[in-house]
Coordinates of C-alpha atoms in Angstrom, one line a residue:
X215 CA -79.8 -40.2 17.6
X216 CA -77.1 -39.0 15.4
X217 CA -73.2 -40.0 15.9
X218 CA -70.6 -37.3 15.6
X219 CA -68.9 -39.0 13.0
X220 CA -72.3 -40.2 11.2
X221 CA -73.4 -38.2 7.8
X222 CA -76.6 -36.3 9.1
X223 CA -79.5 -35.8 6.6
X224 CA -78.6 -33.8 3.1
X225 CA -75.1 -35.4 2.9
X226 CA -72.6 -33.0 5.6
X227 CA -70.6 -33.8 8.1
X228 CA -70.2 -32.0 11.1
X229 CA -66.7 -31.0 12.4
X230 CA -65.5 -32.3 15.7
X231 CA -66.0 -29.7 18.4
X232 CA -62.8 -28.1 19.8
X233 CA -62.1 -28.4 23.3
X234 CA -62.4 -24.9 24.7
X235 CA -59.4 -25.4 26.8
X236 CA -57.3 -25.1 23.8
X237 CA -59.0 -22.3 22.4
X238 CA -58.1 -20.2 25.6
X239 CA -54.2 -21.1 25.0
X240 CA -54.3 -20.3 21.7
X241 CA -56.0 -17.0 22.9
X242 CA -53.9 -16.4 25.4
X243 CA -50.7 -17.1 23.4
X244 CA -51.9 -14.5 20.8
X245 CA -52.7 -12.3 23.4
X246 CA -49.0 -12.1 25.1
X247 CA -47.7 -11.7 21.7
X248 CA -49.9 -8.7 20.6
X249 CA -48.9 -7.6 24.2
X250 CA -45.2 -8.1 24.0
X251 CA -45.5 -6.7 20.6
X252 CA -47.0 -3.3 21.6
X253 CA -45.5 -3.5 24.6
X254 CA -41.7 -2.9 23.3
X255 CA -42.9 0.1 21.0
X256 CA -43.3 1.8 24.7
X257 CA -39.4 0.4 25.4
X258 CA -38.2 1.9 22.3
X259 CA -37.4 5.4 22.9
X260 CA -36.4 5.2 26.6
X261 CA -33.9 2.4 26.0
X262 CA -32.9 4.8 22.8
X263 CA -31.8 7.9 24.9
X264 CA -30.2 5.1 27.6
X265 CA -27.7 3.5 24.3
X266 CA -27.1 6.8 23.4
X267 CA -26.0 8.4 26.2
X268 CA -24.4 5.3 27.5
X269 CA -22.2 5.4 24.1
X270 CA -21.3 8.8 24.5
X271 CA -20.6 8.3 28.1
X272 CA -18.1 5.4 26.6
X273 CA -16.0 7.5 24.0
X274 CA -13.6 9.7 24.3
X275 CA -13.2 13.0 21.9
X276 CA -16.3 11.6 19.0
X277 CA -20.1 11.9 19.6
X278 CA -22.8 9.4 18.9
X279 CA -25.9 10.1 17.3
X280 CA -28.8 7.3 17.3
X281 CA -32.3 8.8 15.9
X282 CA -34.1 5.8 16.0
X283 CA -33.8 2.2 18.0
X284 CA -36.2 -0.4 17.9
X285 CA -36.5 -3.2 20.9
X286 CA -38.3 -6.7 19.8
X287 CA -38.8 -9.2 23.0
X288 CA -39.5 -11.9 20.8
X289 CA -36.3 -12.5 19.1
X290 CA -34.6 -10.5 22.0
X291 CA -32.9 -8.3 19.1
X292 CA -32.1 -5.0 18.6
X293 CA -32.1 -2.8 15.6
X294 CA -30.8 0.9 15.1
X295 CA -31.4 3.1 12.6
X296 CA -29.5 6.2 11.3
X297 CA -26.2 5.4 13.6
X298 CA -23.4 8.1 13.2
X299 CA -20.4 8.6 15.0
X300 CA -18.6 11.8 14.8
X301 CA -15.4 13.2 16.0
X302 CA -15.7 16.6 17.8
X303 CA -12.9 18.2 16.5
X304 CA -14.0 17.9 13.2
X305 CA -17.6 16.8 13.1
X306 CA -18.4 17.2 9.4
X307 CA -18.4 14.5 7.7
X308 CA -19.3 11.7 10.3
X309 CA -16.5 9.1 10.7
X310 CA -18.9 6.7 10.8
X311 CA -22.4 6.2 9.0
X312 CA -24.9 3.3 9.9
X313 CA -28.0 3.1 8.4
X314 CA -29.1 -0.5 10.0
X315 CA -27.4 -2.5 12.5
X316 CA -29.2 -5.6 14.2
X317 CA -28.0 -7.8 16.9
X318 CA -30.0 -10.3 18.5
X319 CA -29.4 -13.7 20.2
X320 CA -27.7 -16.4 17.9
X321 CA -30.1 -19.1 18.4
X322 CA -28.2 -22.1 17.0
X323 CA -25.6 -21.7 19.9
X324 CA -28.2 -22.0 22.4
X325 CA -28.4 -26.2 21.9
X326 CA -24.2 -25.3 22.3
X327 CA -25.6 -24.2 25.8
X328 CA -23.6 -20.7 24.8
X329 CA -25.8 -17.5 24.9
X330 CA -23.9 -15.4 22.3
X331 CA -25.3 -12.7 19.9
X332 CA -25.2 -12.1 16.0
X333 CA -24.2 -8.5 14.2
X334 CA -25.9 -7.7 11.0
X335 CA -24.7 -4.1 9.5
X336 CA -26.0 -3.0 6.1
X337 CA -24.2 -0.1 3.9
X338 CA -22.1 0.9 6.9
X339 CA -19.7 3.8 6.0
X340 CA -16.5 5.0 7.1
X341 CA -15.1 8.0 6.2
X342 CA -11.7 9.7 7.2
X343 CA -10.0 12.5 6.0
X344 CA -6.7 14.0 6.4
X345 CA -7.9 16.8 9.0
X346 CA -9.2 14.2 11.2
X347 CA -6.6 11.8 10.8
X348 CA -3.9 14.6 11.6
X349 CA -6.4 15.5 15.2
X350 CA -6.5 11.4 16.2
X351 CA -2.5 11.4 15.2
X352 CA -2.0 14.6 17.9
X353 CA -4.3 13.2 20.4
X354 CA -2.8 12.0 23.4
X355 CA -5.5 9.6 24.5
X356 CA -4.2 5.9 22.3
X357 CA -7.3 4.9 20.4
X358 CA -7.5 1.9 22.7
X359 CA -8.5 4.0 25.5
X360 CA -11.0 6.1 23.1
X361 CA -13.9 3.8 24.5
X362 CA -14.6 2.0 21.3
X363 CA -15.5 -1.6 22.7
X364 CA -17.6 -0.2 25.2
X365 CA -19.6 1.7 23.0
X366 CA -20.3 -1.2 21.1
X367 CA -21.4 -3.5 24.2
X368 CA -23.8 -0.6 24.9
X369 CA -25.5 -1.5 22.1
X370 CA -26.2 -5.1 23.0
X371 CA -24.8 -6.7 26.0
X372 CA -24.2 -10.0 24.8
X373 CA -20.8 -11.7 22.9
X374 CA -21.0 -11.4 19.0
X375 CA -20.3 -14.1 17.7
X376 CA -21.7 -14.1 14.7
X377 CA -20.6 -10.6 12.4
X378 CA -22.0 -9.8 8.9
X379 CA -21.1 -6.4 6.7
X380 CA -22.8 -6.3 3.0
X381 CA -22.6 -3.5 0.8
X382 CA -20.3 -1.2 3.3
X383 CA -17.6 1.6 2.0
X384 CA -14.7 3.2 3.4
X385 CA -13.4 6.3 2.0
X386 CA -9.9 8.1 2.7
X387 CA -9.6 11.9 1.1
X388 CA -6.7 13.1 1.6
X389 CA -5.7 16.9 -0.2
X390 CA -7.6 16.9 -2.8
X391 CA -11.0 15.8 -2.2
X392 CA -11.8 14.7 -6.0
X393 CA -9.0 11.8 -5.7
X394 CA -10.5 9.7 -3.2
X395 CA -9.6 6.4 -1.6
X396 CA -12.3 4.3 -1.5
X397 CA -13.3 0.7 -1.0
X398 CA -17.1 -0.1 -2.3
X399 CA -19.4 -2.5 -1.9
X400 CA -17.5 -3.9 1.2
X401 CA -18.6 -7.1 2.6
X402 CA -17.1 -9.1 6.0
X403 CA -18.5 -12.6 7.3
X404 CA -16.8 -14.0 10.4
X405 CA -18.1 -16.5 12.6
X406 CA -17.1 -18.2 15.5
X407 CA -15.9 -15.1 17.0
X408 CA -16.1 -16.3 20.6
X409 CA -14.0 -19.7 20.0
X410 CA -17.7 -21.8 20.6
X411 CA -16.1 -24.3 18.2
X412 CA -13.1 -26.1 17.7
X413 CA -11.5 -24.3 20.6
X414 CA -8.3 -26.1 20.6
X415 CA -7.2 -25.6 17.3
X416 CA -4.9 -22.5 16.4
X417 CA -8.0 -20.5 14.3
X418 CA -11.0 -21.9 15.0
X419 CA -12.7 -18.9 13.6
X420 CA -13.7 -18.2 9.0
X421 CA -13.8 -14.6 8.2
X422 CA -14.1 -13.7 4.5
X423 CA -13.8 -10.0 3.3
X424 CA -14.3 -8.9 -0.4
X425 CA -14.4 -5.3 -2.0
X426 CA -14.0 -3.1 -5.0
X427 CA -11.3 -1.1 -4.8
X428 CA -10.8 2.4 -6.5
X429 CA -13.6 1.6 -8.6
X430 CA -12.0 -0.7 -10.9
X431 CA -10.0 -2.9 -8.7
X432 CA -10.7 -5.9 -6.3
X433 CA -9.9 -7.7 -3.7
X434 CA -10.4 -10.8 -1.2
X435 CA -9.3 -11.8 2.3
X436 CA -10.3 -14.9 3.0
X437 CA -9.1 -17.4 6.0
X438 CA -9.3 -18.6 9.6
X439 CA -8.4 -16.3 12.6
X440 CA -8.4 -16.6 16.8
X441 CA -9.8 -13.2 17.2
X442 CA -9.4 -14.0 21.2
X443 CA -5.8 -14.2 20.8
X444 CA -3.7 -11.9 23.2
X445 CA -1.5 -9.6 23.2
X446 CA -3.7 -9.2 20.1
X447 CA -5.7 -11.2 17.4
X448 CA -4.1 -13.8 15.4
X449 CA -5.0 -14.4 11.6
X450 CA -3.8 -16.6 8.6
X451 CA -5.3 -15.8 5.2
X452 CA -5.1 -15.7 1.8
X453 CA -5.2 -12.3 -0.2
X454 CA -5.8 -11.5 -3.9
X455 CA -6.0 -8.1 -5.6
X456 CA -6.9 -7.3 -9.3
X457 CA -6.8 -4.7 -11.6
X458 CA -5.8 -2.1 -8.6
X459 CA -5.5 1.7 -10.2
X460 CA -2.1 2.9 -8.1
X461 CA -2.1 6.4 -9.4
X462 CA -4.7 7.3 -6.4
X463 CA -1.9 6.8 -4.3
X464 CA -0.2 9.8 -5.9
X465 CA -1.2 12.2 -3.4
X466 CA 0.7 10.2 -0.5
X467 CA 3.6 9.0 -2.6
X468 CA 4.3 13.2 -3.4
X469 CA 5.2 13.4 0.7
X470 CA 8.4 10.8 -0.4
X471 CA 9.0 12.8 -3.5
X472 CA 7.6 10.1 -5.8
X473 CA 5.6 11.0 -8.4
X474 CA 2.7 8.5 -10.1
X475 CA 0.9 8.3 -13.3
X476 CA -1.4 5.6 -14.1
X477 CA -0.2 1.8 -13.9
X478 CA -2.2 -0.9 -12.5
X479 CA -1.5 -3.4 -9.8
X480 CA -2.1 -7.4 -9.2
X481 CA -1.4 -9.5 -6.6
X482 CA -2.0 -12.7 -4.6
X483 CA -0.1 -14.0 -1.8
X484 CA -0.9 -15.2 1.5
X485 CA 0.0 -13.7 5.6
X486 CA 0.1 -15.5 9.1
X487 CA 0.5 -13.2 12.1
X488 CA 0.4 -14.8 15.5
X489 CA 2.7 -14.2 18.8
X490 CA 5.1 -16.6 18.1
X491 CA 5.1 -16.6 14.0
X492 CA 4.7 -13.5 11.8
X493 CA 4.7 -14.1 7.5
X494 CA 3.8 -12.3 4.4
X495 CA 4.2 -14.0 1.5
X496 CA 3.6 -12.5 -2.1
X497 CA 3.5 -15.2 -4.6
X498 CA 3.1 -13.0 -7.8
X499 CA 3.0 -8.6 -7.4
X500 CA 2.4 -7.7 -11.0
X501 CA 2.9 -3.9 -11.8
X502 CA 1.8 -2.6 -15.3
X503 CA 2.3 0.8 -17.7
X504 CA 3.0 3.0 -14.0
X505 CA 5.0 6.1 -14.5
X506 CA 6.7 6.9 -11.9
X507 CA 9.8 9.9 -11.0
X508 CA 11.6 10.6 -7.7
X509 CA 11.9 14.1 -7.9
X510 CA 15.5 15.5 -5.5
X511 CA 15.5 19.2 -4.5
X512 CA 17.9 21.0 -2.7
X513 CA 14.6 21.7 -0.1
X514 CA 13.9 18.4 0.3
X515 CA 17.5 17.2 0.5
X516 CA 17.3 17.0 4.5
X517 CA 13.6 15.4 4.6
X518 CA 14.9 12.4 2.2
X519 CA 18.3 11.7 4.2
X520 CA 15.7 11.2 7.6
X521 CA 13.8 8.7 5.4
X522 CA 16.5 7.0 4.0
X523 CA 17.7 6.7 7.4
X524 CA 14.1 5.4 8.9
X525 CA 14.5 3.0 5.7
X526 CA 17.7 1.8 6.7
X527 CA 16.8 1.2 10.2
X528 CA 14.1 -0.4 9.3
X529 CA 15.6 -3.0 6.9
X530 CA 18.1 -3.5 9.5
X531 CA 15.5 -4.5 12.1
X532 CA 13.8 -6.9 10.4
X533 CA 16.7 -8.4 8.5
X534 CA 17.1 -12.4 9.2
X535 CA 14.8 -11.7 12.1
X536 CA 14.1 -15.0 13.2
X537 CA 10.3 -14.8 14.1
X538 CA 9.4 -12.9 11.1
X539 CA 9.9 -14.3 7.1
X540 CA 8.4 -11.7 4.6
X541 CA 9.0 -13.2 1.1
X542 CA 8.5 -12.0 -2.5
X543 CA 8.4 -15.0 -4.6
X544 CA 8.0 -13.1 -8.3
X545 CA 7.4 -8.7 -8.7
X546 CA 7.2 -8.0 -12.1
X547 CA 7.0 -4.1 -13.4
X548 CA 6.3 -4.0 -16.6
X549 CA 5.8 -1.3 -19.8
X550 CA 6.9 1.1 -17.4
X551 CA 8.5 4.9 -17.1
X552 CA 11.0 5.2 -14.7
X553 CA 13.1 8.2 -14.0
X554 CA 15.0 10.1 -11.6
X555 CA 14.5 13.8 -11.8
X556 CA 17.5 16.5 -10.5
X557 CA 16.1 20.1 -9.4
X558 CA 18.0 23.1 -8.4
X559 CA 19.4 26.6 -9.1
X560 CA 16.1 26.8 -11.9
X561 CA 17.4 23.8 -13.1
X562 CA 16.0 20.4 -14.7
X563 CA 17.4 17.4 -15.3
X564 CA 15.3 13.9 -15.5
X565 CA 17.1 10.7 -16.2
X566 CA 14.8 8.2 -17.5
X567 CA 14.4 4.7 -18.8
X568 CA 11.5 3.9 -20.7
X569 CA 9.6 0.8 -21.9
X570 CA 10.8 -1.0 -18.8
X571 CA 10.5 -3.8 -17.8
X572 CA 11.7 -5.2 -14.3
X573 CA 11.6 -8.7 -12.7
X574 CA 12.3 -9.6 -9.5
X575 CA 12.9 -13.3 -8.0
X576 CA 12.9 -15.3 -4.2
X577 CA 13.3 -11.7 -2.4
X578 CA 13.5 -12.7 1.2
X579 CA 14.1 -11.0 4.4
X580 CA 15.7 -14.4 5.5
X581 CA 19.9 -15.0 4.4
X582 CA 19.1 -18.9 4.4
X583 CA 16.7 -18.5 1.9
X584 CA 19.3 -18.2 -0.8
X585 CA 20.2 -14.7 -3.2
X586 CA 17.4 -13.0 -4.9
X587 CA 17.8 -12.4 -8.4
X588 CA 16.6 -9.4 -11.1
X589 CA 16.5 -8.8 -14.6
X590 CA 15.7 -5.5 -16.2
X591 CA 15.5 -4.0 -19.6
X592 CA 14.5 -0.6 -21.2
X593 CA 15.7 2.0 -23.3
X594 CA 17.7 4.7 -21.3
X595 CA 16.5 8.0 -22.5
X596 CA 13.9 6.6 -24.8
X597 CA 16.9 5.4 -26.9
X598 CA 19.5 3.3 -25.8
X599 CA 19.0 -0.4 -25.3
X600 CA 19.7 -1.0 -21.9
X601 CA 20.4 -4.6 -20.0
X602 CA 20.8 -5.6 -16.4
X603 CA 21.2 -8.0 -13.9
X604 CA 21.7 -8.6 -10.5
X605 CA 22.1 -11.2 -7.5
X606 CA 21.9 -10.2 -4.3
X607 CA 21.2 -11.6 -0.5
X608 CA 19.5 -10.4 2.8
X609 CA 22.2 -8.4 4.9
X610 CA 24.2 -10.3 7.3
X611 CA 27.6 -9.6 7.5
X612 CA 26.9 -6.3 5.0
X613 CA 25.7 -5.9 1.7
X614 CA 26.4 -8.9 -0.6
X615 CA 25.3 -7.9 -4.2
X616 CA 26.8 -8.7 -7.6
X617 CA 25.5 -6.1 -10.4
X618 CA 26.2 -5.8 -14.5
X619 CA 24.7 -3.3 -16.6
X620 CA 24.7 -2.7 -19.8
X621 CA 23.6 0.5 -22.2
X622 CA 24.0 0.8 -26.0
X623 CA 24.0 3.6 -28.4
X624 CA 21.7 6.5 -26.6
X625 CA 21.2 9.2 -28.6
X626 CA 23.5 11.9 -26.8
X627 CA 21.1 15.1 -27.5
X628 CA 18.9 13.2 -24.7
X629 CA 21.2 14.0 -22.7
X630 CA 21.8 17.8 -23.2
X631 CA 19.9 18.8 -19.9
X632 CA 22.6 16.6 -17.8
X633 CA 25.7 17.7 -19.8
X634 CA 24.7 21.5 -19.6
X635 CA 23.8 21.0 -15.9
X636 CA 27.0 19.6 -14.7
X637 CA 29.5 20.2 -18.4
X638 CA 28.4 23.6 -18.6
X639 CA 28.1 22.0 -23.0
X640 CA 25.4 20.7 -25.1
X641 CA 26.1 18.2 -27.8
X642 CA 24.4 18.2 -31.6
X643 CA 25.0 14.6 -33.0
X644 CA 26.2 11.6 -31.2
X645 CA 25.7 8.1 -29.1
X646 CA 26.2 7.4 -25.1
X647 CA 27.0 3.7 -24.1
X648 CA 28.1 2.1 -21.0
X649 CA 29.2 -0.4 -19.3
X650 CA 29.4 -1.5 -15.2
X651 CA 30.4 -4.4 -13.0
X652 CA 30.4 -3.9 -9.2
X653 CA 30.4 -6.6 -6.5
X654 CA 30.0 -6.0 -2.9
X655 CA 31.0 -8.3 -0.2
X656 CA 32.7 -8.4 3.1
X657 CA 32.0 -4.3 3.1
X658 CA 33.6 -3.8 0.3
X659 CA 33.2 -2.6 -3.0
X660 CA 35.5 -3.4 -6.5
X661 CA 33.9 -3.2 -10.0
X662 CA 34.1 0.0 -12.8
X663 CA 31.9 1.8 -14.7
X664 CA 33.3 2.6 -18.3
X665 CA 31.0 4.7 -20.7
X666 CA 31.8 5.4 -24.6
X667 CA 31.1 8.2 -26.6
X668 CA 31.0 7.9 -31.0
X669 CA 30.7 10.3 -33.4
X670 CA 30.6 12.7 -30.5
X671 CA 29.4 16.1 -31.8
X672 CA 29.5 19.4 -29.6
X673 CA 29.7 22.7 -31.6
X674 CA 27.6 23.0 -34.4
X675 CA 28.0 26.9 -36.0
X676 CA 23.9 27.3 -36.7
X677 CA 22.6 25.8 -33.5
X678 CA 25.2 28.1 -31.3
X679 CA 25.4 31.2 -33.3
X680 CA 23.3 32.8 -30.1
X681 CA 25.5 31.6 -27.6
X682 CA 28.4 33.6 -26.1
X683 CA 31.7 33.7 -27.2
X684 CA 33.7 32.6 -24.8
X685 CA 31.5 29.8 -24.5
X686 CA 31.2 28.8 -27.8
X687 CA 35.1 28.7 -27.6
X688 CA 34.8 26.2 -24.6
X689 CA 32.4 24.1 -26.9
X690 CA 34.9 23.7 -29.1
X691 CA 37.1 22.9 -26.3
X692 CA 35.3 20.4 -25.2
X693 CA 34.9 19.1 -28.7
X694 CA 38.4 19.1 -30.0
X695 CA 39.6 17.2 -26.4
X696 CA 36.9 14.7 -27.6
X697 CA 38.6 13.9 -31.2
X698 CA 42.1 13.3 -29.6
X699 CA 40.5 11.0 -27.1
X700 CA 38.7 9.4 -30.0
X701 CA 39.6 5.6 -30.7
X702 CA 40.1 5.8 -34.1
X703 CA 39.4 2.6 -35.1
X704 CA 36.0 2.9 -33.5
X705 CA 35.4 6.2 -33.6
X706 CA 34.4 6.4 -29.7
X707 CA 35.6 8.6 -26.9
X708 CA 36.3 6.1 -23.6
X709 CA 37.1 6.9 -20.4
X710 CA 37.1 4.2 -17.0
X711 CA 36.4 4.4 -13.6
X712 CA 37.5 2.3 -11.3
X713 CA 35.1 1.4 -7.9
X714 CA 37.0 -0.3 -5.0
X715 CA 38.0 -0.2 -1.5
X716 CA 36.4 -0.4 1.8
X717 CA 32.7 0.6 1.9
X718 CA 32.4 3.9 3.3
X719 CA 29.5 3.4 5.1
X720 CA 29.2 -0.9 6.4
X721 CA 26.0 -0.2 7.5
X722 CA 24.1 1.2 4.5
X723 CA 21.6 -1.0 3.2
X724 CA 22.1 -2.8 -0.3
X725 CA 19.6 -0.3 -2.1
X726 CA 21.5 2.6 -0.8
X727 CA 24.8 1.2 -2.1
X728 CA 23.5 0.1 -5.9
X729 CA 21.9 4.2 -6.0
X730 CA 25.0 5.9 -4.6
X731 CA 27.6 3.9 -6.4
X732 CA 26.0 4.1 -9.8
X733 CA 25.2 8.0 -9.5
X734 CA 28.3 8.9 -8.3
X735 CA 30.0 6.9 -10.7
X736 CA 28.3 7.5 -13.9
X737 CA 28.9 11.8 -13.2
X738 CA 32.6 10.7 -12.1
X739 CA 33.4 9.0 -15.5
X740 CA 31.1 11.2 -17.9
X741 CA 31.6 14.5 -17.2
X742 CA 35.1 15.4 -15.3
X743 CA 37.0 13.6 -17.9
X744 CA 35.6 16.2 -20.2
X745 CA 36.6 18.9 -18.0
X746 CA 39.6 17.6 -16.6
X747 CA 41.1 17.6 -20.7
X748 CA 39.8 20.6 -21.1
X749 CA 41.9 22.4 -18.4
X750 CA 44.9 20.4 -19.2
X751 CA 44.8 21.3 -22.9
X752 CA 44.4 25.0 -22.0
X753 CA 46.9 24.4 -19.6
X754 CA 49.5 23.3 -22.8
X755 CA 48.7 26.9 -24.9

């Protein structure tokens, strides 16, 4: 008699026999799952129609569209396929694009005896446009009544806690649909979404988002939040931005009059917004080689007083606002073009200063935090060297600003457009220099602005000999006032104007004041005094 274990004749062993007990589990466990497995193909397209017509049920003015929904009892997940959400006033394109979503049970939290879900979404895409952003602006249903949270909990009934986005994109077009705004390859982690862990600390949650942004920029969000939080979600994170092209914002800076070409943008800086503290802080904004022109009609004259007035209101409200800091630690704005364009009666005047550079230190919302300081330099009207500075606080009993500029030896024909604009003259040889001091405190306002004109040349016999002749005589006018005003030692036309007295308006912010003061000034002491001597010395004949 052979043993089981024993070598039988020609060298084998045999195996040891399995108990047929086991072999029926391990049948029957294959079984179920071949069952199970088979079995939710048959749930698939019932529970399909039943997501999305509960969905559509849930929103209010958009329209869900799910082709294809797969149900696996094993994991207890879901997946969709094909996902798009469209808004019925204007349907074409879908707001919302998502090729594969899955959310299933988030197994790890089951030893945390919490039965929560995870979100996976792959190449999601968002697009708006201004047509449908214009139709959710005039609807009168708030987008928190639009259904959107129930939607989504048709999709899976339990809490995400777990959310992943890779590879998504979001896309704004406004007018003209080859200038885009688009974020690309968009990607948002974010766990702890239902406070599981570390519940008693202020953000127990890390989210982390990352994209490219207008093709060649990028940027990061990355920090802790308490996405619980009521009234609404609370978040304190980092941000960082690179190489950010800010002429595609062109198309929304034209509705303020601004116009944009080229420049890039940097930043990094850090925000906390909570219910009882709200922060922004930018520790460097870096601005480089933008062009940029507010353009003033005589149409658009109304439209920029009710923004300057929003502006105003706004500054005021959040000026030394206790619960809210918002700092600027360091803007630079550098190898720029930045000019000031006049339009009316067919006219055209733009007032420039190029290669300019501007820095700005410790801007602050916040009085205690001390005055802010800037520096600028550039060459006003491509020519004249041009040097300022200026020290300035948050607004608390008024403006409090102290400002010094300083221009040198700009090349007057630069500045034929202004002089025929408001001088009713042109000039053919000359410089323009200038200097101001104005300090405003306690609402009020004392400083001067004192320009200086040498080797001032207005009528020149071949470059007029098309002109008029009564005002060709006036050139000469204008000239010949501008030789007995002449300081002969120097050889410079100067005039002064004085700036003081009560401000006019207390409440106009500090921005306001600098743009006002300075424009009105500089046409107060350039071109009247030419005018003025001109009247008097016909006057005398």
């Amino acid at each position: 008699m052979v043993e089981r274990n024993e070598p039988v004749p020609g060298g084998t062993r045999r195996m040891p026999a399995v108990p047929k007990a086991l072999l029926w589990i391990v049948g029957i466990l294959i079984s179920l799952v071949l069952i199970v497995f088979i079995a939710s193909f048959f749930i698939d397209e019932p529970l399909r129609r039943t997501t999305e017509r509960r969905m559509n049920q849930s929103l209010k003015g958009y329209k869900v569209r799910l082709p294809k929904l797969h149900f696996s009892l094993i994991g207890l997940s879901i997946t969709l396929k094909g996902l798009t959400i469209s808004q019925e006033a204007h349907p074409q394109p879908p707001v919302a694009e998502f090729p594969y979503l899955r959310a299933s049970v988030q197994w790890r939290e089951i030893l945390s005896a919490k039965l929560v879900g995870d979100m996976r979404v792959e190449g999601p895409k968002i697009h708006v446009n201004l047509q449908q952003l214009k139709s959710e602006a005039a609807s009168k249903v708030p987008m928190k009544q639009k259904g959107w949270q129930q939607a989504f909990e048709a999709i899976y009934p339990l809490k995400i806690n777990l959310l992943k986005i890779t590879d998504g994109s979001l896309t704004y077009i406004d007018e003209d649909p080859k200038r885009p705004l688009r974020l690309s390859h968009l990607s948002l982690s974010a766990d702890n979404i239902r406070n599981i862990h570390l519940p008693d600390k202020v953000y127990p949650s890390d989210f982390r988002l990352e994209t490219d942004i207008f093709g060649s920029g990028h940027g990061t969000v990355e920090g802790r939040a308490n996405f619980l939080a009521e009234p609404t979600p609370a978040v304190k994170a980092a941000i960082e931005l690179a190489k950010v092209p800010i002429a595609y914002f062109a198309q929304l800076a034209a509705r303020s009059n601004v116009r944009i070409e080229g420049g890039v943008l940097s930043a990094s800086g850090d925000v906390e917004y909570g219910r009882k503290v709200q922060t922004a802080r930018l520790k460097k904004l870096a601005i480089q080689g933008v062009k940029l022109n507010y353009i003033h009609t005589a149409q658009t004259a109304r439209a920029e007083s009710r923004r300057a007035e929003k502006v105003k209101k706004a500054a005021k409200e959040v000026s030394n606002k206790p619960d809210l800091v918002l700092t600027i630690e360091h803007l630079s704005l550098t190898d720029a073009n930045v000019g000031f364009i006049n339009t009316y009666d067919g006219r055209r005047v733009r007032l420039f200063l190029s290669d300019a550079n501007f820095y700005l230190d410790n801007f602050s919302n916040q009085f205690s935090k001390g005055p802010a300081k800037a520096r600028l330099s550039g060459k006003f009207m491509g020519s004249g060297s041009t040097q300022a500075t200026a020290a300035f606080r948050p607004e608390d009993k008024g403006p409090d600003l102290d400002l010094y500029l300083k221009i040198d030896n700009t090349q007057l024909v630069s500045l034929n457009d202004l002089l025929r604009s408001y001088g009713h003259f042109d000039v053919t040889a000359g410089t323009f220099s200038l200097v101001t001091e104005l300090h405003v405190k306690n609402n009020r306002v004392n400083g001067y602005i004192k320009p200086f004109f040498k080797d001032m040349k207005v009528y020149d016999r071949r470059q007029d000999k098309n002109k008029g002749f009564f005002h060709r005589v006036y050139e000469m006018l204008v000239g010949g006032v501008a030789k007995l005003l002449e300081n002969r030692p120097r050889d410079q036309v100067a005039t002064k104007a004085d700036i003081s007295g009560p401000l006019q308006n207390p409440k106009t912010n500090t921005w306001q004041i600098v743009v006002e003061l300075i424009r009105n000034a500089f046409i107060k002491a350039i071109l009247p005094t030419f005018e003025r001597n001109v009247d008097a010395l016909g006057k005398h004949k």
